[in-house]
């Protein structure tokens, strides 16, 4: 971790694994339908005492504060 704990011992930050899933369907002429989920299991980040950014409690360079995120898109190709 960036800072030591209250007893001046070096802290270790736990690991973080997230799983994402995305799929596309192209069964309609000139259309592509896409849907996905980021962080399927809604895993929370490990605690860190870093205060190098405006956020504290976790490192925003490794974790998205929106947690689980569902998205979709429709694309049309002019041919």
C-alpha positions as YAML, in Angstrom:
chain: A
units: angstrom
residues:
- id: 1
  name: UNK
  ca: [0.00, 0.00, 0.00]
- id: 2
  name: UNK
  ca: [1.05, 3.60, -0.36]
- id: 3
  name: UNK
  ca: [0.99, 4.43, 3.36]
- id: 4
  name: UNK
  ca: [1.82, 2.35, 6.41]
- id: 5
  name: UNK
  ca: [-0.81, 1.36, 8.98]
- id: 6
  name: UNK
  ca: [-1.28, 3.07, 12.37]
- id: 7
  name: UNK
  ca: [1.60, 1.02, 13.85]
- id: 8
  name: UNK
  ca: [3.93, 2.08, 10.99]
- id: 9
  name: UNK
  ca: [3.86, -1.43, 9.45]
- id: 10
  name: UNK
  ca: [3.83, -1.90, 5.70]
- id: 11
  name: UNK
  ca: [0.30, -2.79, 4.48]
- id: 12
  name: UNK
  ca: [-0.47, -5.23, 1.69]
- id: 13
  name: UNK
  ca: [-3.48, -4.68, -0.54]
- id: 14
  name: UNK
  ca: [-5.53, -7.76, -1.44]
- id: 15
  name: UNK
  ca: [-6.07, -9.02, -4.96]
- id: 16
  name: UNK
  ca: [-8.96, -8.12, -7.23]
- id: 17
  name: UNK
  ca: [-10.40, -10.25, -10.01]
- id: 18
  name: UNK
  ca: [-13.41, -9.21, -12.03]
- id: 19
  name: UNK
  ca: [-15.25, -11.12, -14.73]
- id: 20
  name: UNK
  ca: [-16.81, -9.52, -17.80]
- id: 21
  name: UNK
  ca: [-19.07, -10.99, -20.48]
- id: 22
  name: UNK
  ca: [-20.03, -9.68, -23.92]
- id: 23
  name: UNK
  ca: [-21.97, -11.19, -26.80]
- id: 24
  name: UNK
  ca: [-23.01, -10.09, -30.29]
- id: 25
  name: UNK
  ca: [-25.74, -11.21, -32.67]
- id: 26
  name: UNK
  ca: [-25.51, -10.63, -36.43]
- id: 27
  name: UNK
  ca: [-28.61, -12.51, -37.59]
- id: 28
  name: UNK
  ca: [-30.35, -9.43, -39.02]
- id: 29
  name: UNK
  ca: [-29.17, -7.99, -42.34]
- id: 30
  name: UNK
  ca: [-26.69, -5.12, -41.79]
- id: 31
  name: UNK
  ca: [-27.36, -5.03, -38.02]
- id: 32
  name: UNK
  ca: [-25.16, -6.05, -35.10]
- id: 33
  name: UNK
  ca: [-26.72, -6.29, -31.62]
- id: 34
  name: UNK
  ca: [-24.29, -6.31, -28.70]
- id: 35
  name: UNK
  ca: [-24.92, -6.73, -24.97]
- id: 36
  name: UNK
  ca: [-22.52, -7.12, -22.09]
- id: 37
  name: UNK
  ca: [-21.85, -6.92, -18.37]
- id: 38
  name: UNK
  ca: [-18.70, -5.63, -16.69]
- id: 39
  name: UNK
  ca: [-17.96, -7.04, -13.22]
- id: 40
  name: UNK
  ca: [-20.62, -9.77, -13.43]
- id: 41
  name: UNK
  ca: [-20.36, -10.76, -9.77]
- id: 42
  name: UNK
  ca: [-20.34, -7.13, -8.51]
- id: 43
  name: UNK
  ca: [-17.01, -7.66, -6.72]
- id: 44
  name: UNK
  ca: [-15.91, -4.84, -4.41]
- id: 45
  name: UNK
  ca: [-12.29, -3.67, -4.49]
- id: 46
  name: UNK
  ca: [-9.83, -4.40, -1.67]
- id: 47
  name: UNK
  ca: [-9.36, -1.60, 0.84]
- id: 48
  name: UNK
  ca: [-6.37, 0.70, 0.41]
- id: 49
  name: UNK
  ca: [-5.37, 3.71, 2.45]
- id: 50
  name: UNK
  ca: [-4.09, 5.49, -0.66]
- id: 51
  name: UNK
  ca: [-5.06, 9.14, -0.93]
- id: 52
  name: UNK
  ca: [-3.23, 9.94, -4.17]
- id: 53
  name: UNK
  ca: [-6.51, 10.83, -5.91]
- id: 54
  name: UNK
  ca: [-9.74, 12.51, -4.85]
- id: 55
  name: UNK
  ca: [-11.14, 9.07, -3.92]
- id: 56
  name: UNK
  ca: [-10.12, 7.16, -0.82]
- id: 57
  name: UNK
  ca: [-10.66, 3.55, 0.25]
- id: 58
  name: UNK
  ca: [-9.71, 2.02, -3.11]
- id: 59
  name: UNK
  ca: [-7.43, 2.71, -6.07]
- id: 60
  name: UNK
  ca: [-9.52, 4.14, -8.96]
- id: 61
  name: UNK
  ca: [-6.87, 3.17, -11.51]
- id: 62
  name: UNK
  ca: [-7.84, -0.48, -10.93]
- id: 63
  name: UNK
  ca: [-11.55, -0.27, -10.09]
- id: 64
  name: UNK
  ca: [-14.57, 1.41, -11.66]
- id: 65
  name: UNK
  ca: [-16.75, 3.07, -8.97]
- id: 66
  name: UNK
  ca: [-19.89, 2.12, -10.90]
- id: 67
  name: UNK
  ca: [-19.28, -1.53, -9.84]
- id: 68
  name: UNK
  ca: [-21.41, -3.82, -12.05]
- id: 69
  name: UNK
  ca: [-22.20, -2.16, -15.36]
- id: 70
  name: UNK
  ca: [-24.64, -3.46, -18.00]
- id: 71
  name: UNK
  ca: [-24.55, -2.10, -21.54]
- id: 72
  name: UNK
  ca: [-25.92, -2.70, -25.01]
- id: 73
  name: UNK
  ca: [-25.57, -1.33, -28.52]
- id: 74
  name: UNK
  ca: [-27.18, -1.57, -31.93]
- id: 75
  name: UNK
  ca: [-25.02, -0.99, -35.00]
- id: 76
  name: UNK
  ca: [-26.20, -0.61, -38.57]
- id: 77
  name: UNK
  ca: [-23.81, -0.84, -41.52]
- id: 78
  name: UNK
  ca: [-24.78, 0.97, -44.75]
- id: 79
  name: UNK
  ca: [-23.81, -1.33, -47.60]
...
